[in-house]
XYZ file of C-alpha atoms in Angstrom:
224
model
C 0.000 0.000 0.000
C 0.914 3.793 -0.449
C 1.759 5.815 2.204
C 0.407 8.598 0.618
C -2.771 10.337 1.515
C -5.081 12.794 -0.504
C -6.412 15.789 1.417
C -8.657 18.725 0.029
C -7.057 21.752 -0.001
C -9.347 23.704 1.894
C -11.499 21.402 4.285
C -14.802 22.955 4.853
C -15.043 24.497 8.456
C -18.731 25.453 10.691
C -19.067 29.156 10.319
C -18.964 30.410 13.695
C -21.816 32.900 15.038
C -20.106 35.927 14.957
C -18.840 34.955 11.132
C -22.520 34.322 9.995
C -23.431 37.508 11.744
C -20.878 39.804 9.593
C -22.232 38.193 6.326
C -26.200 39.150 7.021
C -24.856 42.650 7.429
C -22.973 42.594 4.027
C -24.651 44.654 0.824
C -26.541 41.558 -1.488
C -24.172 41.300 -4.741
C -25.574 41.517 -7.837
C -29.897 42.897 -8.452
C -32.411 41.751 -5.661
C -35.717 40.663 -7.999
C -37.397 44.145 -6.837
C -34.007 45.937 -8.283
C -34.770 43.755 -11.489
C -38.551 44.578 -11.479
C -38.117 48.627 -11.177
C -35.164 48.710 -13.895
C -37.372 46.878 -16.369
C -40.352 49.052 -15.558
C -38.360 52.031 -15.892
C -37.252 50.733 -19.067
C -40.435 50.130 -20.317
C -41.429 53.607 -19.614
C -38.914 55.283 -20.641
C -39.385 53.499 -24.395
C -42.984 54.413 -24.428
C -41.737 58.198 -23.656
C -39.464 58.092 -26.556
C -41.706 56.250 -28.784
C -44.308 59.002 -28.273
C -41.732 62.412 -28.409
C -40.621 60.545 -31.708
C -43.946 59.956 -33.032
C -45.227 63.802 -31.964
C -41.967 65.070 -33.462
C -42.468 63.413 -36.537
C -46.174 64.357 -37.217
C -45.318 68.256 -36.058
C -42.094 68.364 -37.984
C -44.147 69.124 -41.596
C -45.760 71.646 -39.967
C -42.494 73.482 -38.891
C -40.647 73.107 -42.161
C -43.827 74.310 -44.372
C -44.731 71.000 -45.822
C -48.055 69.086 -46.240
C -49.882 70.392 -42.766
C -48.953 73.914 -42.989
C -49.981 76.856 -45.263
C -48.034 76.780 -48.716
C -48.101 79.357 -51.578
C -48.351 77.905 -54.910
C -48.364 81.214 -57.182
C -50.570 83.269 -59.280
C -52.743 81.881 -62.121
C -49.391 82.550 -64.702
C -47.293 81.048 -62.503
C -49.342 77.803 -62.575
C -50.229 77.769 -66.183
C -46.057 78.379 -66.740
C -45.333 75.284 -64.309
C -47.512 73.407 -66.405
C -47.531 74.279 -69.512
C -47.972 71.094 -70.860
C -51.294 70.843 -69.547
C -54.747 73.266 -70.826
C -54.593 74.671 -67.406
C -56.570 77.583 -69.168
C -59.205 75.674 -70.193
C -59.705 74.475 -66.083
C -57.882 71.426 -66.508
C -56.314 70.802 -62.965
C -52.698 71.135 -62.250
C -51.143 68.797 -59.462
C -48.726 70.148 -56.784
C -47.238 67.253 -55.288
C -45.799 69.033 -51.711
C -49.317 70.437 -50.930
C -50.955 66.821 -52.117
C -53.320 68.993 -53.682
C -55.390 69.327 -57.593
C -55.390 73.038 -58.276
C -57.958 73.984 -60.476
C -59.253 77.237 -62.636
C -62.810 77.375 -61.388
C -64.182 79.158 -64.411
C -62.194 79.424 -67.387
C -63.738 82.333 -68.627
C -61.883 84.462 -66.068
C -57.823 83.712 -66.626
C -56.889 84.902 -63.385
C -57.427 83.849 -59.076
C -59.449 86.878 -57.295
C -58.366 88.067 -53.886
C -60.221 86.744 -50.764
C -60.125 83.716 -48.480
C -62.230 80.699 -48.149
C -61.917 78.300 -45.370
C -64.647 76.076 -46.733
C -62.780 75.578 -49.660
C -65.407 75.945 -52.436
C -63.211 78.106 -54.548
C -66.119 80.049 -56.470
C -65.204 83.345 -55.213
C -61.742 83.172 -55.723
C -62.081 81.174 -59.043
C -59.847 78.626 -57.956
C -60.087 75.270 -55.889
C -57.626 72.933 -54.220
C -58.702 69.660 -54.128
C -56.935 67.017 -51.864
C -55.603 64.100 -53.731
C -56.936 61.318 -51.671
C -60.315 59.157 -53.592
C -62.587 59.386 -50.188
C -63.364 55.360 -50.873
C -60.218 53.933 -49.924
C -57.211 56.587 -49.683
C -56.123 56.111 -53.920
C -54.914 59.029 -56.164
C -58.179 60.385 -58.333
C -56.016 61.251 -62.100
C -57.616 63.749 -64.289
C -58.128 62.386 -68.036
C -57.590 64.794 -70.994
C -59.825 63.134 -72.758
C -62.655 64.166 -70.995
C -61.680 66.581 -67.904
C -62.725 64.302 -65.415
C -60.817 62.079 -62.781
C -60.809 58.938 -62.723
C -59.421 56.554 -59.750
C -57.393 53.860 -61.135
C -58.000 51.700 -57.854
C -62.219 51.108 -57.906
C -63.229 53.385 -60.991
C -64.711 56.500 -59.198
C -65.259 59.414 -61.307
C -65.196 63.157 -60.728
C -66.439 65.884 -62.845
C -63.137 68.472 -62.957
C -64.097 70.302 -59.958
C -63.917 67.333 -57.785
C -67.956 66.378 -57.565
C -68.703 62.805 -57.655
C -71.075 61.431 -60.379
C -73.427 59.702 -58.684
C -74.357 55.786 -60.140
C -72.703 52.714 -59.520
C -71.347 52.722 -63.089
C -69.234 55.950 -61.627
C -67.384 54.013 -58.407
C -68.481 53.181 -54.870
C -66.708 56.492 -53.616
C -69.532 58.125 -51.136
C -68.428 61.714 -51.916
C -67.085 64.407 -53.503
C -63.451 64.922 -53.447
C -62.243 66.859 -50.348
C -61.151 70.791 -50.256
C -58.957 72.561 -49.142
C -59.006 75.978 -47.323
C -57.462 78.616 -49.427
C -56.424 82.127 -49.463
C -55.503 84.666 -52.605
C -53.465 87.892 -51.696
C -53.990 91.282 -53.610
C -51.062 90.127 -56.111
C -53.326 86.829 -56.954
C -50.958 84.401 -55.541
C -52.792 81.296 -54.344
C -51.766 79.673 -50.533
C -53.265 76.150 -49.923
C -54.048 75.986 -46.294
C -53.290 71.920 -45.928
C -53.930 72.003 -42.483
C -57.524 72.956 -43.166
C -59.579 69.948 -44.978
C -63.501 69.947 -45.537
C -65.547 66.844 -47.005
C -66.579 67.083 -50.617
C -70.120 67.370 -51.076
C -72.586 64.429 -51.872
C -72.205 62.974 -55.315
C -74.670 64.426 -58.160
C -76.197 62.695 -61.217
C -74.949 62.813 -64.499
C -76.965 65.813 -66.591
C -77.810 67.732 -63.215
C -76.835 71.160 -62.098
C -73.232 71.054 -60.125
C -71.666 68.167 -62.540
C -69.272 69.044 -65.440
C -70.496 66.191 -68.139
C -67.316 64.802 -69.682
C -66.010 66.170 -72.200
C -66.136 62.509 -74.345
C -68.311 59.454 -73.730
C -65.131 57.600 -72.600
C -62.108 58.261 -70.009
C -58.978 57.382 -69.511
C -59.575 53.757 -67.691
């Protein structure tokens, strides 16, 4: 047999009282599961705070750097005929203006010029112009106005518009329940035209083809 003998290195020992004393009275190591509760609280909280300042920054920011929200001028009636010259803007064919989201439209051709004054309602007789917002009231889609025949037509579920923005009413026109929506506008003493996009009212109730407050089309067929 071996005379050697294995020993541990440390052999455990009893704890005496005043050793087990000393260690109740030491700090716990490491998070205690009420620490771990209140930092993932606070956590949670403090996301939901920066989730909402983000969100509230980002919907207010337009608004602060003049974009879709806030008032924007678009120019006198030359102004828009030159940026679109393309188009018979003379003739009250609609001219789009992409950072307002917004149709602008001669309201009657026979005067080649916007009138001073302010509507809120957005109507545009007065001023002989109207800003239409370029959402279809259906389902959100982008209404496109046809040269063929001066009206729009939504590419998404077929509603039609007479130029102005009024909805033909018939199920043969789309399922849209209204008129396009307005905007609230303004024309200073120079004739320059500011879209209020901040300001929105519903388009009116859709009208029958052949009845007072619908533009026929110009041809018996569109553009879709």
């Amino acid at each position: 047999m071996s005379n050697y003998q294995v020993e541990l290195v440390d052999k455990p020992a009893a704890l005496t009282s005043e050793a087990i004393k000393s260690l109740r009275k030491q700090q716990v190591q490491g998070l205690s599961r009420r620490q771990l509760m209140r930092l993932a609280l606070g956590t949670g909280v403090g996301l939901w705070l920066f989730e909402v300042t983000a969100g509230t920054l980002a919907f207010a920011w337009p608004n602060l750097k003049g974009g879709f929200g806030a008032p924007i001028a678009i120019g006198d009636f030359s102004t828009v005929q030159l940026q679109n010259s393309s188009l018979p803007i003379n003739e009250g064919f609609p001219a789009y203006y992409s950072e307002a989201r917004a149709f602008v439209i001669l309201y009657d051709p026979g005067q080649q010029r916007f009138l001073p004054g302010e509507d809120t309602a957005g109507d545009g007789a007065a001023l002989n112009v109207r800003a239409l917002y370029q959402r279809c009231p259906h389902l959100g889609c982008k209404p496109n106005p046809c040269l063929k025949n001066f009206w729009f037509e939504c590419p998404c579920h077929g509603s039609r518009y007479d130029r102005l923005g009024i909805k033909a009413a018939g199920a043969q026109f789309g399922p849209a329940p209204r008129s396009m929506d307005r905007f609230s506008i303004t024309v200073d003493n120079s004739g320059v035209l500011t879209i209020n996009t901040g300001k929105i009212t519903l388009g009116p109730l859709p009208v029958a083809l052949g009845q007072p407050g619908l533009i026929p089309p110009r041809t018996p067929t569109g553009c879709i």
